[in-house]
Amino acid sequence: MKERERYRIKDLLGAEAIVGSDVVVKGWVRTKRGNKNIAFLAVNDGSVIHSLQIVVDAVKLDKELKQITTGSCIAVAGKLVKSDGQGQNVEVQAASIVLYGAADPGSYPLQKKGHTLEFLREIAHLRPRTNTFGAVFRIRHAMAFAIHKYFNDHGFFYLHTPIITGSDAEGAGAMFHVTAFELDRIPLNAAGKPDYTQDFFGRSANLTVSGQLEGELGAMALGKIYTFGPTFRAENSNTPRHLSEFWMIEPEMAFYEIADNMDTAEDFLKYLIRYALENCSSDLEFLADMYDKELIERLKSITENDFVRLAYTEGIKILEQSGQPFEFPVGWGVDLQSEHERYLVEKHFKRPVILTDYPREIKAFYMKQNDDGKTVRAMDVLFPKIGEIIGGSQREDDYDKLKTRMKELNLSEKDMWWYLETRKFGTAPHSGFGLGFERLLLFVTGMANIRDVIPFPRTPKNAEF
Ligand code: ATP
Ligand code: MN
C-alpha cells in the first residue's frame, strides 16, 4: 500500500466530505474487540490523540486478524464510511490489511491502559505510543514551532551558539567536561593536573550551560537574536523541575533595558500559551481530563492577566510578613526557593510575578549593577506550579564595572577577553533572558514531573535510552 496514498488519521476524522472514498491508513493497534463475525480495531498513527475505528469482516480477513494484537503495526485499505459509534463521525471498512509487525501479547508492555508514569519512564522507548506521551510530544513540537514563529515574526535572528564551549565561566552551574583523553591515561602537567594542551581542543572544554554569552555577541551585531538549543548541568539536583540536559530559549536584544526585557518576556509567554490553547486543544483536553482538571482555566488566566512587577526587596517584605512556615527561612539577601516563589504567585498575587533588582551577591557577574551598589537589574519570571520559569537581566554594558566585578569573583579575564571586548568596542545597553523549554512544557501540559515532558530525560544516574 503506497505511502503517498496514506491519509493521516488527523485528516480523516471529521472528513465527512470524502465519505465513500477508498483510503489507506497505517498505524499501531491500540485495541481489538468484536466477535467471530466482525472485529473492531482502534488504530492510532500519532497524528492526533484520537484513534480511528477500523471495521473488519472477521470471516473474510480471518487470517490477518488472528495475527493482529494490541501494539501490532498494520496498513489498512478500505472505504471511509459514516460511523454511528460514540465519539467518532467516520470509520473505515477494511477491504485488505497488511501486517507490518506483530507485537507478542505475552511480552508487549503496553497491553492495558493505566500504567503509572513512573513505569512508563522505564520504557521510554515505547511510551510515545501512549495517549499521554503522544499528547505531550505533539504539544512539545507545537511549542517549539511557536517559539521560532514568534521570534521570526518579531525580527529576531536564530543564532546557533556552541554546545562545546571553551569557557567555564558561564557561571550558571556545574559543567560536564568534554575530552578525547583516554580516562585511564590522562597526560599530566608539572603540577600533576591534566595537561589539556595535549587534549583535543588544546584546552579544557565543557558542555555549555547557557548560550547567553555567545548570544550577546550576536545581539551586538544583529540587533535581536535568540538561541534555542540543548544545555547541560552536572548538578545533582534530583527534583521534578531539573534535568541534566534541557533545552533553553535565550533571546538577547541590543538597546533593550530591563523594562523592555520584561515586556518581551511577558508578551512571549502569553503568545506561547495562547498558541497552545488555539492549536493543541484536543491534546490539552485529554491531559486536563487525565491529570489536571484546572489546566485549561490556568492557561487562559495567564493570557488574560497582567504579570505583577515587583522588586526583590518588596517581595522579601511580603514573604517575611506572610506568617508562612517556610522550610527555608527568608530574609534580604537569600536566594528564593520555589516554595517562596510559589507563595508569591499562587497565594499572594494569584498571577505570574516578575521579580526584579535582586541582590548582586546571588546573581551572575554579567548583570547590570544598580546605582544603590547592592542590587542588579535581574528579572525572574515566576509562574504558578513552577516557580522560576524565566531568568534574565539587563546586562552590564560598562567595561570598567564588568571588569571589576569579574575580578571580585575571580573570573579569569584571560579566558573571557572576547566577552569583555563587546564592552570595549561599541558597547550598548542590552538585555536578554533564558526560558527553560521543559519548564514551559510542565506548565502548558500540566504534567508534574519534568522527566515526562522530554522524550529521553537525562538525570543523575539515568541515561539509558
Ligand atoms: P533554578 O534556580 O530553578 O535551578 P537557575 O536559576 O539555575 O534555575 P538559570 O540559570 O537562570 O536557572 O536558567 C534559566 C532558565 O532555565 C530557568 O529559569 C529555568 O526555566 C531553566 N532551567 C534552569 N536549570 C534547569 C534544569 N536543571 N532543568 C530544566 N530547566 C532548567
Ligand atoms: Mn535563574
Coordinates of C-alpha atoms and ligand atoms in Angstrom, one line a residue:
M1 CA 0.0 0.0 0.0
K2 CA 1.6 3.1 -1.2
E3 CA 2.7 5.6 1.4
R4 CA 1.6 8.5 -0.8
E5 CA -1.9 7.2 -0.7
R6 CA -1.9 7.2 3.1
Y7 CA -4.2 9.5 5.0
R8 CA -3.2 10.8 8.4
I9 CA -5.9 9.9 10.9
K10 CA -6.0 13.5 11.9
D11 CA -7.1 14.4 8.4
L12 CA -9.7 11.7 8.1
L13 CA -11.5 12.3 11.4
G14 CA -14.2 14.8 10.5
A15 CA -13.6 14.4 6.8
E16 CA -17.3 13.9 6.0
A17 CA -16.7 15.4 2.6
I18 CA -14.8 12.3 1.4
V19 CA -17.1 9.7 2.9
G20 CA -17.4 6.9 0.4
S21 CA -13.8 7.2 -0.9
D22 CA -11.2 4.5 -0.7
V23 CA -8.5 5.3 1.7
V24 CA -5.3 3.9 3.1
V25 CA -4.3 4.3 6.8
K26 CA -1.3 2.9 8.7
G27 CA -0.7 2.8 12.4
W28 CA -0.5 0.9 15.6
V29 CA -3.3 -1.1 17.0
R30 CA -4.5 0.2 20.4
T31 CA -7.4 -2.2 21.0
K32 CA -9.1 -5.1 19.2
R33 CA -12.6 -6.3 20.1
G34 CA -15.5 -8.0 18.5
N35 CA -16.9 -11.5 17.8
K36 CA -16.5 -14.2 15.2
N37 CA -18.3 -12.2 12.5
I38 CA -17.0 -8.7 13.0
A39 CA -13.9 -7.1 14.6
F40 CA -13.2 -3.5 15.6
L41 CA -9.6 -2.2 15.7
A42 CA -8.7 1.1 17.2
V43 CA -5.7 2.3 15.2
N44 CA -3.5 5.3 16.1
D45 CA -0.9 6.8 13.8
G46 CA 0.4 9.5 16.2
S47 CA -1.0 12.4 14.1
V48 CA -3.7 13.1 16.7
I49 CA -4.8 11.9 20.1
H50 CA -7.9 10.0 18.7
S51 CA -7.7 6.6 17.2
L52 CA -9.6 5.6 14.1
Q53 CA -12.0 2.7 14.2
I54 CA -11.4 0.0 11.6
V55 CA -14.3 -2.4 11.0
V56 CA -13.2 -5.8 9.8
D57 CA -15.1 -8.7 8.3
A58 CA -13.8 -11.4 10.7
V59 CA -14.6 -14.2 8.3
K60 CA -13.1 -12.8 5.1
L61 CA -10.0 -11.4 6.9
D62 CA -9.7 -14.2 9.4
K63 CA -6.1 -15.0 8.7
E64 CA -4.9 -11.4 9.1
L65 CA -7.0 -10.8 12.2
K66 CA -5.5 -13.7 14.0
Q67 CA -2.1 -12.2 14.0
I68 CA -3.2 -8.7 15.0
T69 CA -3.0 -7.9 18.7
T70 CA -2.5 -4.7 20.7
G71 CA 0.7 -3.0 19.7
S72 CA 0.8 -4.5 16.1
C73 CA 1.5 -2.2 13.3
I74 CA -0.8 -2.5 10.3
A75 CA -1.7 -0.9 7.0
V76 CA -5.4 -0.9 6.0
A77 CA -7.1 -0.2 2.7
G78 CA -10.8 0.3 2.7
K79 CA -13.8 2.6 2.4
L80 CA -14.3 5.6 4.6
V81 CA -17.9 5.5 5.9
K82 CA -20.0 7.4 8.4
S83 CA -19.9 5.9 11.8
D84 CA -22.7 5.5 14.4
G85 CA -20.1 4.7 17.1
Q86 CA -19.7 7.0 20.0
G87 CA -17.2 9.8 19.8
Q88 CA -16.4 9.4 16.1
N89 CA -18.1 10.5 12.9
V90 CA -16.2 8.3 10.5
E91 CA -14.7 4.8 10.4
V92 CA -13.0 2.6 7.8
Q93 CA -14.4 -0.7 6.5
A94 CA -11.3 -2.7 5.8
A95 CA -11.0 -4.3 2.3
S96 CA -7.5 -5.5 3.0
I97 CA -5.0 -5.4 5.8
V98 CA -1.2 -5.8 5.7
L99 CA 0.5 -6.7 9.0
Y100 CA 3.8 -4.8 9.2
G101 CA 4.8 -6.0 12.6
A102 CA 3.2 -8.2 15.2
A103 CA 3.5 -7.5 19.0
D104 CA 3.6 -10.6 21.1
P105 CA 0.9 -10.2 23.7
G106 CA 3.0 -12.1 26.2
S107 CA 5.8 -9.5 26.2
Y108 CA 4.5 -6.2 24.8
P109 CA 4.4 -4.0 27.9
L110 CA 1.5 -1.7 26.8
Q111 CA -1.3 -4.2 26.8
K112 CA -3.6 -2.2 29.1
K113 CA -4.2 1.4 29.9
G114 CA -3.4 2.9 33.2
H115 CA 0.3 2.3 33.6
T116 CA 1.9 4.7 36.1
L117 CA 4.1 7.5 34.7
E118 CA 7.0 6.0 36.8
F119 CA 6.6 2.7 35.0
L120 CA 6.4 4.4 31.6
R121 CA 9.7 6.2 32.3
E122 CA 11.4 2.8 32.4
I123 CA 10.1 2.1 28.9
A124 CA 11.0 5.4 27.4
H125 CA 11.4 3.6 24.1
L126 CA 7.7 2.7 23.9
R127 CA 6.0 5.4 26.0
P128 CA 5.5 7.7 22.9
R129 CA 2.8 5.1 21.9
T130 CA 0.6 6.0 24.8
N131 CA -2.1 8.7 24.6
T132 CA -0.3 10.8 27.3
F133 CA 3.1 10.9 25.7
G134 CA 1.6 11.3 22.2
A135 CA -0.2 14.4 23.5
V136 CA 2.9 15.7 25.4
F137 CA 5.2 15.3 22.4
R138 CA 2.8 16.9 20.0
I139 CA 2.5 19.9 22.3
R140 CA 6.3 19.9 22.6
H141 CA 6.5 20.2 18.9
A142 CA 3.8 22.9 18.6
M143 CA 5.6 25.0 21.3
A144 CA 9.0 24.7 19.5
F145 CA 7.4 25.8 16.3
A146 CA 5.6 28.7 18.0
I147 CA 8.9 29.8 19.5
H148 CA 10.5 30.1 16.1
K149 CA 7.4 31.8 14.7
Y150 CA 7.2 34.4 17.5
F151 CA 10.8 35.4 17.1
N152 CA 10.8 35.3 13.3
D153 CA 7.7 37.5 13.3
H154 CA 9.3 39.9 15.7
G155 CA 12.6 40.4 13.8
F156 CA 14.9 38.1 15.8
F157 CA 17.6 36.0 14.2
Y158 CA 18.1 32.4 15.2
L159 CA 21.8 32.2 16.3
H160 CA 23.4 28.8 16.8
T161 CA 25.7 29.1 19.8
P162 CA 28.2 26.3 20.5
I163 CA 27.4 23.2 22.5
I164 CA 31.0 22.6 23.3
T165 CA 32.5 25.6 24.9
G166 CA 36.0 26.6 26.0
S167 CA 34.7 29.0 28.6
D168 CA 34.0 27.5 32.0
A169 CA 32.9 30.9 33.4
E170 CA 29.3 30.9 32.2
G171 CA 28.5 30.7 35.9
A172 CA 25.1 29.1 35.5
G173 CA 26.0 25.8 37.0
A174 CA 28.4 22.8 37.3
M175 CA 29.6 21.6 33.9
F176 CA 30.3 18.3 32.1
H177 CA 33.8 18.1 30.8
V178 CA 34.4 17.2 27.1
T179 CA 37.7 15.4 26.5
A180 CA 39.2 13.0 24.0
F181 CA 41.7 11.7 26.6
E182 CA 41.6 8.1 27.4
L183 CA 40.5 8.4 31.0
D184 CA 42.9 5.8 32.4
R185 CA 45.8 7.5 30.6
I186 CA 45.5 11.3 31.1
P187 CA 48.7 13.2 30.5
L188 CA 49.6 15.3 33.5
N189 CA 51.5 18.6 33.6
A190 CA 54.2 19.5 36.1
A191 CA 51.6 20.3 38.7
G192 CA 50.1 16.9 38.4
K193 CA 46.9 18.2 36.8
P194 CA 45.6 17.0 33.4
D195 CA 47.6 18.6 30.6
Y196 CA 44.8 20.0 28.4
T197 CA 47.3 21.4 25.9
Q198 CA 47.5 17.8 24.8
D199 CA 43.7 17.3 24.6
F200 CA 41.6 17.5 21.5
F201 CA 40.9 21.3 21.7
G202 CA 44.3 22.1 23.2
R203 CA 42.4 23.4 26.3
S204 CA 39.8 22.3 28.7
A205 CA 36.4 22.2 27.2
N206 CA 32.8 21.7 28.6
L207 CA 29.3 21.2 27.5
T208 CA 27.5 24.6 27.6
V209 CA 25.2 25.6 30.5
S210 CA 23.8 28.5 28.5
G211 CA 24.2 30.2 25.1
Q212 CA 23.9 33.6 26.6
L213 CA 27.4 34.9 26.5
E214 CA 27.8 34.0 22.8
G215 CA 24.2 35.2 22.2
E216 CA 25.3 38.6 23.4
L217 CA 28.0 38.7 20.8
G218 CA 25.3 38.1 18.2
A219 CA 22.9 40.8 19.6
M220 CA 25.7 43.3 19.4
A221 CA 25.8 42.9 15.7
L222 CA 22.4 41.6 14.5
G223 CA 20.3 43.6 17.0
K224 CA 17.9 40.9 18.2
I225 CA 18.8 37.2 18.3
Y226 CA 17.7 34.1 20.0
T227 CA 19.2 30.7 20.7
F228 CA 17.2 27.5 21.1
G229 CA 19.3 24.5 21.9
P230 CA 20.3 21.9 24.5
T231 CA 22.1 23.0 27.7
F232 CA 23.8 20.8 30.3
R233 CA 24.2 21.0 34.0
A234 CA 26.1 18.5 36.0
E235 CA 24.3 19.3 39.2
N236 CA 23.0 16.5 41.4
S237 CA 19.6 18.1 41.7
N238 CA 17.0 15.3 41.7
T239 CA 13.9 17.4 41.6
P240 CA 10.7 17.3 39.5
R241 CA 11.9 20.6 37.9
H242 CA 15.6 19.9 37.0
L243 CA 17.2 17.9 34.1
S244 CA 20.8 17.4 33.4
E245 CA 20.1 18.0 29.7
F246 CA 17.4 20.6 29.0
W247 CA 16.6 22.9 26.1
M248 CA 16.7 26.6 26.6
I249 CA 15.4 29.6 24.6
E250 CA 17.6 32.6 25.1
P251 CA 16.7 35.9 23.3
E252 CA 19.2 38.7 23.6
M253 CA 18.3 42.2 22.4
A254 CA 20.5 45.2 21.8
F255 CA 19.2 48.5 23.1
Y256 CA 16.7 46.9 25.4
E257 CA 16.6 48.0 29.0
I258 CA 15.1 45.9 31.8
A259 CA 11.5 47.2 31.2
D260 CA 11.7 46.3 27.5
N261 CA 13.0 42.9 28.6
M262 CA 10.1 42.3 30.9
D263 CA 7.6 43.4 28.2
T264 CA 9.2 40.9 25.8
A265 CA 9.2 38.1 28.3
E266 CA 5.5 38.6 29.2
D267 CA 4.3 39.0 25.6
F268 CA 6.3 35.9 24.6
L269 CA 4.9 33.7 27.3
K270 CA 1.4 34.8 26.7
Y271 CA 1.8 34.2 22.9
L272 CA 3.1 30.7 23.5
I273 CA 0.2 29.8 25.9
R274 CA -2.4 31.3 23.5
Y275 CA -0.8 29.3 20.7
A276 CA -1.2 26.1 22.7
L277 CA -4.8 26.9 23.5
E278 CA -5.6 27.6 19.9
N279 CA -3.6 24.8 18.3
C280 CA -3.4 21.9 20.8
S281 CA -6.9 21.8 22.1
S282 CA -7.6 18.1 21.8
D283 CA -4.3 17.1 23.4
L284 CA -4.8 19.7 26.2
E285 CA -8.3 18.5 26.8
F286 CA -7.1 14.9 27.1
L287 CA -4.3 15.9 29.6
A288 CA -6.7 18.1 31.6
D289 CA -9.1 15.2 31.8
M290 CA -6.5 12.7 32.9
Y291 CA -4.2 14.7 35.2
D292 CA -5.2 18.3 35.9
K293 CA -8.8 19.5 35.8
E294 CA -7.8 23.2 36.1
L295 CA -5.3 23.1 33.3
I296 CA -7.2 25.0 30.7
E297 CA -8.5 27.6 33.1
R298 CA -5.0 28.1 34.4
L299 CA -3.6 28.6 30.9
K300 CA -6.4 31.1 30.0
S301 CA -5.8 33.1 33.2
I302 CA -2.2 33.7 32.1
T303 CA -3.2 35.2 28.8
E304 CA -5.8 37.4 30.5
N305 CA -3.9 39.0 33.3
D306 CA -1.0 41.3 33.5
F307 CA 2.0 39.9 35.3
V308 CA 2.9 41.6 38.6
R309 CA 6.2 43.5 38.5
L310 CA 7.9 43.7 41.9
A311 CA 11.3 44.5 43.3
Y312 CA 13.0 41.6 45.2
T313 CA 13.2 43.8 48.3
E314 CA 9.4 44.2 48.3
G315 CA 8.9 40.5 47.6
I316 CA 11.0 39.7 50.7
K317 CA 8.9 42.0 52.8
I318 CA 5.7 40.2 51.7
L319 CA 7.3 36.9 52.5
E320 CA 8.5 38.0 55.9
Q321 CA 5.1 39.3 56.8
S322 CA 3.3 36.2 55.4
G323 CA 3.4 34.2 58.6
Q324 CA 4.1 31.1 56.4
P325 CA 6.1 28.3 57.9
F326 CA 8.6 28.1 55.1
E327 CA 11.1 25.2 55.1
F328 CA 13.9 27.7 54.1
P329 CA 13.9 31.0 56.1
V330 CA 13.6 34.2 54.2
G331 CA 15.4 37.5 54.6
W332 CA 17.0 40.1 52.4
G333 CA 20.0 38.5 50.6
V334 CA 18.7 34.9 50.4
D335 CA 18.1 33.2 47.1
L336 CA 14.4 32.4 46.8
Q337 CA 13.4 28.8 46.9
S338 CA 10.5 27.6 44.9
E339 CA 8.3 27.5 48.0
H340 CA 8.8 31.3 48.3
E341 CA 8.3 31.9 44.6
R342 CA 5.1 29.9 44.6
Y343 CA 3.7 31.6 47.7
L344 CA 4.1 35.0 46.0
V345 CA 2.5 33.7 42.8
E346 CA -0.2 31.3 44.0
K347 CA -1.2 32.7 47.3
H348 CA -0.4 36.4 47.5
F349 CA -0.9 37.8 44.0
K350 CA -2.6 34.9 42.2
R351 CA -0.9 35.6 38.9
P352 CA 2.6 35.5 37.5
V353 CA 5.2 37.8 39.1
I354 CA 8.3 39.3 37.6
L355 CA 10.7 39.9 40.4
T356 CA 13.5 42.4 39.7
D357 CA 16.5 44.0 41.3
Y358 CA 18.0 41.1 43.2
P359 CA 21.0 41.4 45.5
R360 CA 24.1 41.3 43.4
E361 CA 25.7 38.6 45.5
I362 CA 23.2 36.0 44.5
K363 CA 23.2 36.8 40.8
A364 CA 25.6 36.3 37.9
F365 CA 28.5 38.6 37.2
Y366 CA 27.2 40.0 33.9
M367 CA 24.0 41.6 35.3
K368 CA 23.8 45.4 35.2
Q369 CA 24.6 47.0 38.6
N370 CA 22.1 49.4 40.0
D371 CA 23.3 52.7 41.5
D372 CA 22.4 51.5 45.0
G373 CA 25.6 49.4 44.9
K374 CA 23.6 46.5 46.3
T375 CA 21.3 45.2 43.6
V376 CA 21.4 44.2 39.9
R377 CA 18.9 44.6 37.1
A378 CA 17.9 40.9 37.2
M379 CA 14.4 39.8 36.4
D380 CA 13.0 36.3 37.1
V381 CA 9.5 35.4 35.9
L382 CA 7.7 33.3 38.5
F383 CA 4.8 31.0 37.5
P384 CA 2.2 29.1 39.3
K385 CA 3.1 25.5 39.9
I386 CA 6.6 26.0 38.5
G387 CA 8.3 28.9 40.4
E388 CA 11.1 30.3 38.2
I389 CA 10.3 29.8 34.5
I390 CA 12.5 32.6 33.1
G391 CA 15.7 34.1 34.4
G392 CA 17.0 37.2 32.8
S393 CA 18.5 40.6 33.2
Q394 CA 19.8 43.8 31.6
R395 CA 23.5 43.1 31.0
E396 CA 26.3 45.2 32.4
D397 CA 27.5 47.3 29.5
D398 CA 30.1 49.3 31.2
Y399 CA 33.6 47.9 30.5
D400 CA 35.2 49.0 33.8
K401 CA 32.3 47.9 36.0
L402 CA 32.2 44.5 34.3
K403 CA 35.9 44.0 34.6
T404 CA 35.9 45.0 38.3
R405 CA 33.0 42.6 39.0
M406 CA 34.8 39.8 37.3
K407 CA 37.9 40.4 39.3
E408 CA 35.9 40.3 42.5
L409 CA 34.5 37.0 41.6
N410 CA 37.9 35.6 40.4
L411 CA 36.7 35.1 36.9
S412 CA 39.6 34.9 34.5
E413 CA 39.9 37.9 32.2
K414 CA 42.3 35.9 30.1
D415 CA 39.5 33.4 29.3
M416 CA 36.8 35.9 28.9
W417 CA 38.6 38.6 26.8
W418 CA 36.2 38.1 23.9
Y419 CA 33.2 38.8 26.1
L420 CA 34.8 41.9 27.6
E421 CA 35.6 43.2 24.1
T422 CA 31.9 43.7 23.3
R423 CA 32.0 46.4 26.1
K424 CA 35.3 47.8 24.7
F425 CA 34.1 48.2 21.2
G426 CA 30.8 49.8 20.5
T427 CA 29.1 48.9 23.7
A428 CA 25.3 49.5 24.1
P429 CA 22.6 48.8 26.7
H430 CA 21.2 45.3 26.1
S431 CA 19.2 42.7 27.8
G432 CA 18.0 39.1 27.5
F433 CA 16.6 36.1 29.3
G434 CA 16.5 32.3 29.4
L435 CA 13.3 30.3 29.2
G436 CA 13.7 26.7 30.2
F437 CA 11.8 24.8 27.5
E438 CA 10.8 21.9 29.7
R439 CA 9.6 24.3 32.5
L440 CA 7.3 25.9 29.9
L441 CA 6.1 22.4 28.9
L442 CA 5.4 21.5 32.5
F443 CA 3.2 24.5 32.8
V444 CA 1.5 24.0 29.4
T445 CA 0.8 20.3 29.7
G446 CA 0.1 20.3 33.5
M447 CA 2.5 17.3 33.9
A448 CA 4.0 17.3 37.4
N449 CA 7.5 15.9 36.6
I450 CA 10.0 17.3 34.1
R451 CA 11.0 13.8 33.1
D452 CA 7.6 13.5 31.5
V453 CA 7.9 16.4 29.0
I454 CA 11.1 15.4 27.3
P455 CA 11.4 12.2 25.2
F456 CA 14.6 10.9 26.8
P457 CA 15.3 12.5 30.1
R458 CA 18.9 12.8 31.4
T459 CA 19.0 13.0 35.2
P460 CA 21.6 11.8 37.7
K461 CA 22.1 8.1 37.2
N462 CA 19.8 7.9 34.2
A463 CA 20.9 8.0 30.6
E464 CA 19.9 4.5 29.3
F465 CA 17.8 5.4 26.2
Ligands
ATP1 P1 16.8 27.1 39.3 O1 17.1 28.1 40.3 O2 15.3 26.8 39.1 O3 17.6 25.9 39.5 P2 18.6 28.6 37.6 O4 18.4 29.9 38.3 O5 19.8 27.8 37.9 O6 17.2 27.7 37.9 P3 19.1 29.8 35.1 O7 20.5 29.6 35.0 O8 18.5 31.2 35.4 O9 18.4 28.7 36.1 O10 18.4 29.2 33.7 C1 17.4 29.9 33.0 C2 16.1 29.0 33.0 O11 16.4 27.7 32.6 C3 15.4 28.8 34.3 O12 14.6 29.9 34.5 C4 14.7 27.6 34.1 O13 13.5 27.8 33.4 C5 15.6 26.7 33.2 N1 16.4 25.8 34.0 C6 17.4 26.0 34.8 N2 18.0 24.9 35.2 C7 17.3 23.9 34.7 C8 17.4 22.5 34.8 N3 18.3 21.9 35.6 N4 16.4 21.7 34.2 C9 15.5 22.3 33.5 N5 15.3 23.7 33.3 C10 16.2 24.4 33.9
MN2 MN 17.8 31.8 37.3

